[in-house]
C-alpha cells in the first residue's frame, strides 16, 4: 500500500482535516508497526463507515483520553460501555425497527394479558408485579447487557490476567519493555504514563477486545430472541417479562403460521417464566452462583494464548480477539466445573420442563398448533441459534437444557398424581425439587443432547422412548428438517407408515410418553 492510498482512505474515514492529521501521525509510529501497516492489502482495509462506527463506539465506551484508559482498566475486566455501544449498533442496524407500532404493541400486550389469564387455570404461582414490556431489539440490549457482563466478568478477568502474564513473562522482550501506541484502526491513541508496560497495556487491550466481542455477540443475539427469558434465566430488570415484537413477527413468518397464534404461544412461555422467577426468590441467585462458580474456574492455556498473540496482525483489540476466545485458549473443564455445569443443566431443565408443562396445559384449548410450536421450541432450546452459540463461547458455558423432555415428563407425572398445587409447591425450597432420573448413557451431555435432538417419539440413547408430543408423525417428520439435524429419512418414513397402518388398532385413550393428557 502506498502513501496516497492510505491518505485517501483516512480522509474518507475521518474527513479532510482529521484524515490529514491521522496521516501525519503515521510517521510517529514505531517502525515495526508502521511497516506492518503499510504492507497491508488496500482491498482488505475496513470500509470507512465501519471505521467511523467503531470510533463512535470507542467514544461511547469512554476511550477518549489517557485518563479514560486508566479508569477503564480500574473499573473492571470488561468495558461495559463499549460493549453496550457496539451491541446497540448491531441491534439497531439494517433491517431493525427503531420503534414498535401502536397496533403491534397492542397485539403483544393483549397476547401477554390473555396468556396470564390462561396460566391462572394451569398453575398455582402468582403473576409478578408490574406490566410486561413490548421491546425493540435495542430495548432488549439496553435491558440485558449488564446481566451478560456480570456473568462474563470472571472469564474476562482470567483472560486479562493471562494476557498480562504471557506478555510480561514470555513476550516482553519483543516490545523492548514498552509499548508506545494502541490503535483504533490505524489511528494512534497515546498511552498514558504508568500504562506503557506491555503487561499493563495488555490488560487494556484484553478489556477492550472482550468488550468488543461481547457487544457484537449481544447485538447479534438481539435478532434471535423472542422475549426476556429465552436463555432460561431472568436477564431483564422488569420481572414481568417482555416480547421483542419484530422478532416474534419474523419468527411467525419463518414458520408460515398466523402471527397471532405464534405471539400467544411465546407470550405464554414468557409469562410462565415470569411467574416462576418472581415466585421463587432463590432461583435466580442459584443460577448466578452456579454460573459464577463455573466461570471462576476457567483456566487458560498460556501456550495457546501465546500462539494466538504471535499470530495477531497488530497489537489492537480486533487483532488479539483470538487470544480472548475460550474456544481457542480455554482448558478442558475441571471436575469442579463439570459438577457446576451438571447442576446448572439440571436447574435449566427443571425450569424449562415446568414451563413446557404449564404452557401446554394453559394453551391446549386456545392454540390449534400448540403441539407443533412446542416441539419446535424444544428443538431450538436444545440446539441454540448461531448468535447464542457465539455468545456461549465467551462464557465457556452453554445455557441450554440438556434434559428438557425428561423434566417435562417428570412435572407432568407429579401434576397427574399429586395435583398442580403440590407440583408448584416443590419450588418452595431447593431441597424439595424433584430429581431427574439418572442418565446411564456414556455421557450426560451427549445422551441428553440425543434425547432433545430425536424426533418426537424416537428412541433415546439409553433405549428409552424420548418424550413425545401429541403431534402427528408428519408434523414430527417435517419439524426435523432445517434445524441442523441429520435425519434418516428412510427410517422416519418407515416409522410414519407403520404408525399410519396401526391407527385402526391404536388405543384411543393412550397418553403420550411425556404424560401429556389427550383430548
Coordinates of C-alpha atoms in Angstrom, one line a residue:
X1 CA 0.0 0.0 0.0
X2 CA 1.4 3.4 -1.0
X3 CA 1.1 6.7 0.9
X4 CA -1.5 8.1 -1.4
X5 CA -3.8 5.1 -0.9
X6 CA -3.5 5.4 2.8
X7 CA -4.1 9.1 2.8
X8 CA -7.2 8.9 0.7
X9 CA -8.6 6.1 2.9
X10 CA -8.0 8.1 6.1
X11 CA -9.7 11.2 4.5
X12 CA -12.7 9.0 3.6
X13 CA -12.8 7.7 7.2
X14 CA -12.4 10.9 9.2
X15 CA -12.8 13.8 6.8
X16 CA -10.2 16.1 5.2
X17 CA -8.8 17.7 8.3
X18 CA -8.7 14.8 10.8
X19 CA -7.7 12.4 8.0
X20 CA -4.6 14.5 7.2
X21 CA -3.8 14.8 10.8
X22 CA -4.0 11.0 11.2
X23 CA -1.8 10.5 8.1
X24 CA 0.9 12.8 9.5
X25 CA 0.8 10.8 12.8
X26 CA 1.8 7.7 10.9
X27 CA 5.4 8.9 10.7
X28 CA 5.5 9.0 14.5
X29 CA 4.6 5.3 14.9
X30 CA 7.3 2.7 15.8
X31 CA 9.0 1.4 12.6
X32 CA 7.8 -2.1 13.2
X33 CA 4.1 -1.1 13.4
X34 CA 4.4 1.4 10.5
X35 CA 6.0 -1.2 8.2
X36 CA 3.3 -3.6 9.2
X37 CA 0.6 -1.1 8.5
X38 CA 2.0 -0.1 5.0
X39 CA 2.3 -3.7 4.0
X40 CA -1.4 -4.3 4.2
X41 CA -3.5 -5.1 1.1
X42 CA -5.6 -2.0 0.5
X43 CA -8.6 -4.1 -0.5
X44 CA -8.6 -5.6 3.0
X45 CA -8.9 -2.3 4.8
X46 CA -12.2 -1.9 6.6
X47 CA -14.9 0.2 5.0
X48 CA -14.8 3.9 6.0
X49 CA -18.3 3.7 7.5
X50 CA -17.2 0.7 9.6
X51 CA -14.3 2.7 10.9
X52 CA -16.5 5.6 11.8
X53 CA -18.9 3.4 13.6
X54 CA -16.0 1.8 15.6
X55 CA -14.6 5.2 16.6
X56 CA -18.1 6.3 17.7
X57 CA -18.3 3.1 19.8
X58 CA -14.9 3.8 21.3
X59 CA -16.1 7.3 22.2
X60 CA -19.2 5.9 23.8
X61 CA -17.1 3.4 25.6
X62 CA -15.1 6.1 27.3
X63 CA -11.8 5.7 25.5
X64 CA -11.4 9.4 24.6
X65 CA -8.3 10.2 26.6
X66 CA -5.4 8.6 28.5
X67 CA -7.3 9.1 31.8
X68 CA -10.2 7.3 30.3
X69 CA -8.0 4.3 29.6
X70 CA -6.7 4.2 33.2
X71 CA -10.2 4.4 34.5
X72 CA -11.5 1.7 32.2
X73 CA -8.9 -0.8 33.5
X74 CA -9.6 0.1 37.1
X75 CA -13.4 -0.3 36.7
X76 CA -13.4 -3.9 35.8
X77 CA -12.4 -6.6 33.4
X78 CA -15.0 -5.6 30.7
X79 CA -15.6 -2.2 29.3
X80 CA -19.4 -2.4 29.6
X81 CA -19.9 1.0 28.0
X82 CA -18.1 -0.1 24.9
X83 CA -19.9 -3.5 24.8
X84 CA -23.2 -1.8 25.0
X85 CA -22.4 0.8 22.3
X86 CA -21.4 -2.0 19.9
X87 CA -24.4 -4.1 20.8
X88 CA -26.8 -1.2 20.2
X89 CA -25.1 -0.6 16.8
X90 CA -25.6 -4.2 15.8
X91 CA -29.1 -4.5 17.2
X92 CA -30.3 -1.3 15.5
X93 CA -28.6 -1.9 12.2
X94 CA -30.0 -2.6 8.8
X95 CA -33.5 -4.2 8.9
X96 CA -34.2 -3.4 12.5
X97 CA -37.2 -1.3 13.5
X98 CA -36.5 1.7 15.7
X99 CA -39.9 1.6 17.4
X100 CA -42.9 -0.7 17.8
X101 CA -46.1 0.4 16.0
X102 CA -49.1 1.1 18.2
X103 CA -51.0 -1.8 16.5
X104 CA -48.3 -4.3 17.1
X105 CA -47.7 -3.2 20.7
X106 CA -51.4 -3.5 21.5
X107 CA -51.5 -7.0 20.0
X108 CA -48.4 -8.1 22.0
X109 CA -49.8 -6.6 25.3
X110 CA -53.2 -8.3 24.6
X111 CA -51.4 -11.7 24.0
X112 CA -49.5 -11.4 27.3
X113 CA -52.6 -10.4 29.2
X114 CA -54.5 -13.4 27.8
X115 CA -51.6 -15.7 28.5
X116 CA -51.6 -14.6 32.1
X117 CA -55.4 -15.5 32.4
X118 CA -54.8 -18.9 30.8
X119 CA -52.0 -19.6 33.2
X120 CA -54.4 -19.0 36.1
X121 CA -56.0 -22.3 35.2
X122 CA -52.8 -24.2 34.8
X123 CA -50.5 -23.3 37.7
X124 CA -50.7 -22.0 41.3
X125 CA -47.9 -19.4 41.1
X126 CA -49.0 -15.8 41.1
X127 CA -48.1 -13.3 38.4
X128 CA -45.3 -10.8 39.1
X129 CA -46.0 -7.2 39.9
X130 CA -45.7 -4.6 37.1
X131 CA -46.6 -4.6 33.4
X132 CA -44.8 -6.7 30.8
X133 CA -43.0 -4.7 28.1
X134 CA -43.0 -4.7 24.3
X135 CA -39.4 -4.1 23.2
X136 CA -37.4 -3.4 20.1
X137 CA -34.1 -5.2 19.6
X138 CA -32.2 -2.2 21.0
X139 CA -34.5 -2.2 24.0
X140 CA -33.6 -5.8 24.7
X141 CA -29.9 -4.9 24.6
X142 CA -30.4 -2.0 26.9
X143 CA -32.2 -4.2 29.4
X144 CA -29.9 -7.2 29.4
X145 CA -26.3 -6.2 28.6
X146 CA -25.4 -5.5 32.3
X147 CA -26.5 -9.0 33.2
X148 CA -24.4 -10.6 30.5
X149 CA -21.4 -8.6 31.5
X150 CA -21.9 -9.7 35.1
X151 CA -21.9 -13.4 34.0
X152 CA -18.9 -12.9 31.8
X153 CA -16.8 -10.8 34.2
X154 CA -15.0 -13.8 35.9
X155 CA -14.0 -15.2 32.5
X156 CA -12.8 -11.8 31.3
X157 CA -10.8 -11.3 34.5
X158 CA -9.0 -14.7 33.9
X159 CA -8.3 -13.7 30.3
X160 CA -6.9 -10.3 31.2
X161 CA -4.6 -11.7 33.8
X162 CA -3.4 -14.4 31.4
X163 CA -2.7 -11.9 28.7
X164 CA -0.7 -9.8 31.1
X165 CA 1.2 -12.8 32.3
X166 CA 2.0 -14.0 28.7
X167 CA 3.2 -10.6 27.7
X168 CA 5.3 -9.9 30.9
X169 CA 6.8 -13.4 31.2
X170 CA 7.2 -14.5 27.6
X171 CA 6.8 -11.7 25.1
X172 CA 8.0 -8.7 27.0
X173 CA 11.3 -8.5 25.2
X174 CA 9.6 -8.3 21.8
X175 CA 8.5 -4.8 22.7
X176 CA 11.7 -3.6 24.4
X177 CA 9.7 -3.5 27.7
X178 CA 7.5 -0.7 26.5
X179 CA 4.5 -0.1 24.1
X180 CA 4.2 3.3 22.6
X181 CA 0.7 3.2 21.0
X182 CA -2.6 1.4 20.6
X183 CA -4.7 1.8 17.6
X184 CA -8.4 2.3 16.7
X185 CA -7.8 1.2 13.1
X186 CA -4.5 2.9 12.1
X187 CA -5.1 6.0 14.3
X188 CA -2.7 6.0 17.2
X189 CA -4.1 6.7 20.7
X190 CA -1.4 7.9 23.2
X191 CA -0.6 5.6 26.1
X192 CA -0.7 7.3 29.5
X193 CA 2.2 7.2 31.9
X194 CA 2.0 4.1 34.0
X195 CA 0.3 2.1 31.3
X196 CA 3.1 1.8 28.7
X197 CA 4.4 -1.5 30.2
X198 CA 3.4 -4.5 27.9
X199 CA 1.6 -6.3 30.8
X200 CA -0.5 -3.3 31.8
X201 CA -1.2 -2.4 28.2
X202 CA -2.5 -5.9 27.5
X203 CA -5.0 -5.6 30.3
X204 CA -6.5 -2.6 28.5
X205 CA -6.4 -4.5 25.2
X206 CA -8.0 -7.6 26.8
X207 CA -10.6 -5.4 28.4
X208 CA -11.4 -3.8 25.1
X209 CA -11.2 -6.9 23.0
X210 CA -13.5 -8.9 25.3
X211 CA -16.0 -5.9 25.3
X212 CA -16.0 -5.8 21.5
X213 CA -16.8 -9.5 21.2
X214 CA -19.4 -9.3 24.0
X215 CA -21.1 -6.3 22.3
X216 CA -21.1 -7.9 18.8
X217 CA -22.5 -11.2 20.2
X218 CA -25.2 -9.4 22.2
X219 CA -26.2 -7.4 19.2
X220 CA -26.5 -10.5 17.1
X221 CA -28.4 -12.3 19.8
X222 CA -30.9 -9.4 19.9
X223 CA -32.0 -10.5 16.4
X224 CA -32.8 -14.1 17.6
X225 CA -34.5 -13.8 21.0
X226 CA -38.3 -13.6 21.3
X227 CA -38.6 -12.5 25.0
X228 CA -36.7 -11.7 28.2
X229 CA -36.4 -15.3 29.3
X230 CA -35.2 -17.0 26.1
X231 CA -32.0 -18.2 27.8
X232 CA -33.9 -19.8 30.7
X233 CA -32.8 -17.2 33.2
X234 CA -34.0 -13.7 34.2
X235 CA -32.0 -11.1 32.4
X236 CA -34.3 -8.1 32.3
X237 CA -34.7 -5.8 35.3
X238 CA -38.5 -5.9 34.7
X239 CA -39.8 -9.1 36.4
X240 CA -43.0 -9.1 34.4
X241 CA -41.1 -10.1 31.2
X242 CA -41.3 -8.8 27.6
X243 CA -41.7 -9.7 24.0
X244 CA -39.4 -8.4 21.2
X245 CA -42.1 -7.6 18.7
X246 CA -40.2 -7.6 15.4
X247 CA -38.5 -10.9 16.2
X248 CA -41.9 -12.5 17.1
X249 CA -43.4 -11.4 13.8
X250 CA -40.4 -12.6 11.8
X251 CA -40.4 -15.9 13.6
X252 CA -44.1 -16.4 12.7
X253 CA -43.3 -15.7 9.1
X254 CA -40.5 -18.2 9.1
X255 CA -42.9 -20.9 10.4
X256 CA -45.6 -19.9 8.0
X257 CA -48.1 -19.7 10.9
X258 CA -50.5 -17.0 12.0
X259 CA -48.7 -14.2 13.8
X260 CA -51.4 -14.0 16.5
X261 CA -51.1 -17.7 17.4
X262 CA -47.3 -17.6 17.5
X263 CA -47.3 -14.4 19.6
X264 CA -49.8 -16.0 22.0
X265 CA -47.6 -19.1 22.4
X266 CA -44.4 -17.1 23.0
X267 CA -46.3 -14.9 25.4
X268 CA -47.4 -18.0 27.3
X269 CA -43.8 -19.1 27.7
X270 CA -42.7 -15.6 28.8
X271 CA -45.5 -15.2 31.3
X272 CA -44.8 -18.7 32.7
X273 CA -41.1 -17.9 33.2
X274 CA -42.0 -14.6 34.8
X275 CA -44.3 -16.2 37.3
X276 CA -41.7 -18.8 38.2
X277 CA -38.8 -16.4 38.8
X278 CA -41.0 -13.9 40.6
X279 CA -42.5 -16.5 42.9
X280 CA -39.2 -18.4 43.7
X281 CA -36.8 -15.8 45.2
X282 CA -33.9 -18.3 45.5
X283 CA -34.0 -19.3 41.8
X284 CA -32.0 -16.5 40.1
X285 CA -29.4 -16.3 42.9
X286 CA -28.9 -20.1 42.5
X287 CA -28.3 -19.6 38.7
X288 CA -25.9 -16.7 39.4
X289 CA -23.9 -18.8 41.9
X290 CA -23.6 -21.8 39.5
X291 CA -22.6 -19.6 36.6
X292 CA -20.1 -17.7 38.7
X293 CA -18.7 -21.0 40.1
X294 CA -18.1 -22.3 36.6
X295 CA -16.7 -19.1 35.2
X296 CA -14.3 -18.5 38.1
X297 CA -12.9 -22.0 37.4
X298 CA -12.0 -21.2 33.8
X299 CA -8.3 -22.0 33.2
X300 CA -6.3 -20.6 30.3
X301 CA -3.8 -22.4 28.2
X302 CA -0.9 -19.9 28.2
X303 CA 0.9 -21.7 25.3
X304 CA -2.2 -21.4 23.1
X305 CA -2.7 -17.8 24.1
X306 CA 1.0 -17.0 23.3
X307 CA 0.5 -18.6 19.8
X308 CA -2.6 -16.5 19.2
X309 CA -0.8 -13.4 20.2
X310 CA 2.2 -14.2 17.9
X311 CA -0.3 -14.7 15.0
X312 CA -2.0 -11.3 15.7
X313 CA -1.5 -8.9 12.8
X314 CA -1.2 -6.0 15.2
X315 CA -1.4 -5.1 18.9
X316 CA -5.0 -3.8 18.7
X317 CA -8.3 -5.1 20.1
X318 CA -9.5 -6.8 16.9
X319 CA -6.2 -8.5 16.2
X320 CA -5.9 -10.1 19.6
X321 CA -9.6 -11.3 19.7
X322 CA -8.4 -14.9 19.2
X323 CA -6.4 -14.7 22.4
X324 CA -9.5 -14.0 24.4
X325 CA -11.7 -16.6 22.7
X326 CA -12.2 -19.6 25.1
X327 CA -12.7 -22.0 22.2
X328 CA -9.1 -21.3 21.2
X329 CA -7.3 -20.9 24.6
X330 CA -9.6 -22.5 27.2
X331 CA -8.5 -25.7 29.0
X332 CA -11.0 -28.5 29.4
X333 CA -13.3 -28.3 32.4
X334 CA -12.1 -29.2 35.8
X335 CA -14.1 -31.7 38.0
X336 CA -15.5 -28.7 39.9
X337 CA -16.6 -27.1 36.7
X338 CA -18.2 -30.2 35.5
X339 CA -20.1 -30.5 38.7
X340 CA -21.3 -26.9 38.4
X341 CA -22.2 -27.4 34.8
X342 CA -24.2 -30.5 35.6
X343 CA -26.1 -28.7 38.4
X344 CA -26.8 -25.8 36.1
X345 CA -28.0 -28.0 33.3
X346 CA -30.3 -29.8 35.7
X347 CA -31.7 -26.5 37.0
X348 CA -32.3 -25.2 33.5
X349 CA -34.0 -28.5 32.5
X350 CA -36.3 -28.3 35.6
X351 CA -37.2 -24.7 34.8
X352 CA -37.8 -25.3 31.1
X353 CA -39.6 -28.6 31.8
X354 CA -42.0 -26.8 34.2
X355 CA -42.6 -24.0 31.7
X356 CA -43.3 -26.6 29.0
X357 CA -45.7 -28.4 31.2
X358 CA -47.8 -25.5 32.3
X359 CA -47.7 -23.9 28.8
X360 CA -49.3 -27.0 27.3
X361 CA -52.0 -27.2 29.9
X362 CA -52.7 -23.4 29.7
X363 CA -52.8 -23.2 25.9
X364 CA -54.1 -26.5 24.6
X365 CA -57.7 -25.3 24.3
X366 CA -56.7 -22.0 22.8
X367 CA -53.9 -22.6 20.3
X368 CA -54.6 -25.0 17.4
X369 CA -50.9 -25.5 16.6
X370 CA -49.6 -25.7 20.1
X371 CA -48.0 -29.2 19.8
X372 CA -46.0 -28.2 16.7
X373 CA -44.9 -24.9 18.3
X374 CA -44.0 -26.7 21.5
X375 CA -41.9 -29.3 19.6
X376 CA -40.1 -26.6 17.6
X377 CA -39.3 -24.7 20.8
X378 CA -37.9 -27.8 22.4
X379 CA -35.5 -28.3 19.5
X380 CA -34.4 -24.7 19.4
X381 CA -33.7 -24.7 23.1
X382 CA -31.7 -27.9 22.7
X383 CA -29.5 -26.7 19.8
X384 CA -29.4 -22.9 20.2
X385 CA -29.1 -20.4 17.4
X386 CA -25.8 -19.2 15.8
X387 CA -25.6 -16.0 17.9
X388 CA -26.5 -17.9 21.0
X389 CA -23.6 -20.3 20.4
X390 CA -21.2 -17.4 19.7
X391 CA -22.3 -15.8 22.9
X392 CA -21.8 -19.0 24.9
X393 CA -18.2 -19.2 23.5
X394 CA -17.4 -16.1 25.5
X395 CA -18.8 -17.6 28.7
X396 CA -17.4 -21.0 28.0
X397 CA -20.8 -22.3 29.1
X398 CA -24.0 -23.4 27.3
X399 CA -27.2 -22.0 28.8
X400 CA -29.3 -24.8 27.3
X401 CA -31.4 -27.5 28.9
X402 CA -30.0 -30.9 28.0
X403 CA -32.8 -32.9 29.6
X404 CA -35.9 -30.8 29.0
X405 CA -38.1 -33.6 27.8
X406 CA -37.3 -35.8 30.8
X407 CA -38.1 -32.8 33.1
X408 CA -41.4 -32.1 31.3
X409 CA -42.4 -35.7 31.8
X410 CA -41.4 -35.6 35.4
X411 CA -43.5 -32.4 36.1
X412 CA -46.4 -34.0 34.2
X413 CA -46.3 -37.1 36.4
X414 CA -46.2 -35.1 39.6
X415 CA -49.1 -33.0 38.4
X416 CA -51.1 -36.0 37.5
X417 CA -50.5 -37.9 40.7
X418 CA -50.3 -35.1 43.3
X419 CA -52.1 -32.2 41.7
X420 CA -50.9 -28.8 40.4
X421 CA -50.7 -27.2 43.9
X422 CA -48.3 -29.9 45.1
X423 CA -46.4 -29.7 41.9
X424 CA -45.8 -26.0 42.1
X425 CA -45.1 -26.1 45.9
X426 CA -41.9 -28.1 45.1
X427 CA -40.4 -24.8 44.1
X428 CA -40.7 -23.6 47.7
X429 CA -37.2 -24.8 48.6
X430 CA -34.2 -26.2 46.6
X431 CA -34.4 -29.4 48.7
X432 CA -38.0 -30.0 47.6
X433 CA -37.2 -30.1 43.9
X434 CA -37.8 -33.4 42.1
X435 CA -34.8 -35.4 41.0
X436 CA -34.4 -36.2 37.3
X437 CA -33.9 -39.9 36.6
X438 CA -30.2 -40.9 36.4
X439 CA -28.7 -40.8 32.9
X440 CA -27.0 -44.1 32.4
X441 CA -25.7 -43.3 28.9
X442 CA -22.0 -42.9 28.2
X443 CA -22.1 -39.1 28.8
X444 CA -24.7 -37.0 30.3
X445 CA -24.4 -34.2 27.8
X446 CA -24.2 -36.5 24.8
X447 CA -27.1 -38.6 25.8
X448 CA -29.3 -35.7 26.8
X449 CA -28.4 -34.0 23.6
X450 CA -29.5 -37.1 21.7
X451 CA -32.8 -37.1 23.6
X452 CA -33.5 -33.5 22.7
X453 CA -32.4 -33.9 19.1
X454 CA -34.5 -37.1 18.5
X455 CA -37.8 -36.8 16.5
X456 CA -40.9 -36.9 18.6
X457 CA -41.4 -40.4 19.9
X458 CA -38.0 -41.7 18.8
X459 CA -35.8 -43.9 21.0
X460 CA -33.2 -42.1 23.1
X461 CA -29.6 -43.0 23.5
X462 CA -30.3 -45.2 26.6
X463 CA -33.0 -47.2 24.9
X464 CA -36.0 -45.4 26.5
X465 CA -38.5 -43.5 24.4
X466 CA -38.0 -39.8 24.2
X467 CA -40.9 -37.8 25.4
X468 CA -43.4 -37.5 22.6
X469 CA -45.8 -34.7 21.9
X470 CA -49.3 -35.3 20.5
X471 CA -48.1 -34.0 17.1
X472 CA -48.7 -36.3 14.2
X473 CA -45.9 -38.3 12.6
X474 CA -46.0 -36.0 9.6
X475 CA -45.6 -32.9 11.9
X476 CA -42.7 -34.5 13.7
X477 CA -41.0 -35.5 10.4
X478 CA -41.3 -32.0 8.9
X479 CA -40.1 -30.4 12.2
X480 CA -36.8 -32.3 11.8
X481 CA -36.0 -30.5 8.5
X482 CA -33.9 -27.4 8.5
X483 CA -33.0 -27.4 12.2
X484 CA -29.4 -28.6 11.8
X485 CA -30.1 -32.3 12.5
X486 CA -29.1 -35.2 10.3
X487 CA -32.4 -37.1 9.5
X488 CA -32.5 -40.7 8.5
X489 CA -35.4 -40.2 6.0
X490 CA -35.9 -43.9 5.2
X491 CA -36.2 -44.8 8.9
X492 CA -38.5 -41.8 9.5
X493 CA -40.7 -42.7 6.5
X494 CA -41.0 -46.3 7.7
X495 CA -41.9 -45.2 11.2
X496 CA -44.5 -42.8 9.8
X497 CA -46.0 -45.6 7.5
X498 CA -46.0 -48.0 10.4
X499 CA -47.8 -45.5 12.6
X500 CA -50.5 -44.9 10.0
X501 CA -51.1 -48.5 9.3
X502 CA -51.6 -49.1 13.0
X503 CA -54.0 -46.3 13.5
X504 CA -57.1 -48.6 13.4
X505 CA -55.7 -50.8 16.1
X506 CA -54.4 -47.9 18.3
X507 CA -55.8 -47.4 21.8
X508 CA -57.6 -44.0 21.6
X509 CA -57.0 -43.5 25.3
X510 CA -53.3 -43.9 25.2
X511 CA -51.3 -41.0 26.6
X512 CA -48.0 -39.8 25.1
X513 CA -44.8 -40.7 26.7
X514 CA -44.3 -37.4 28.5
X515 CA -47.6 -37.8 30.3
X516 CA -49.4 -35.1 28.3
X517 CA -53.1 -35.8 28.5
X518 CA -55.1 -36.4 25.4
X519 CA -58.3 -34.7 24.4

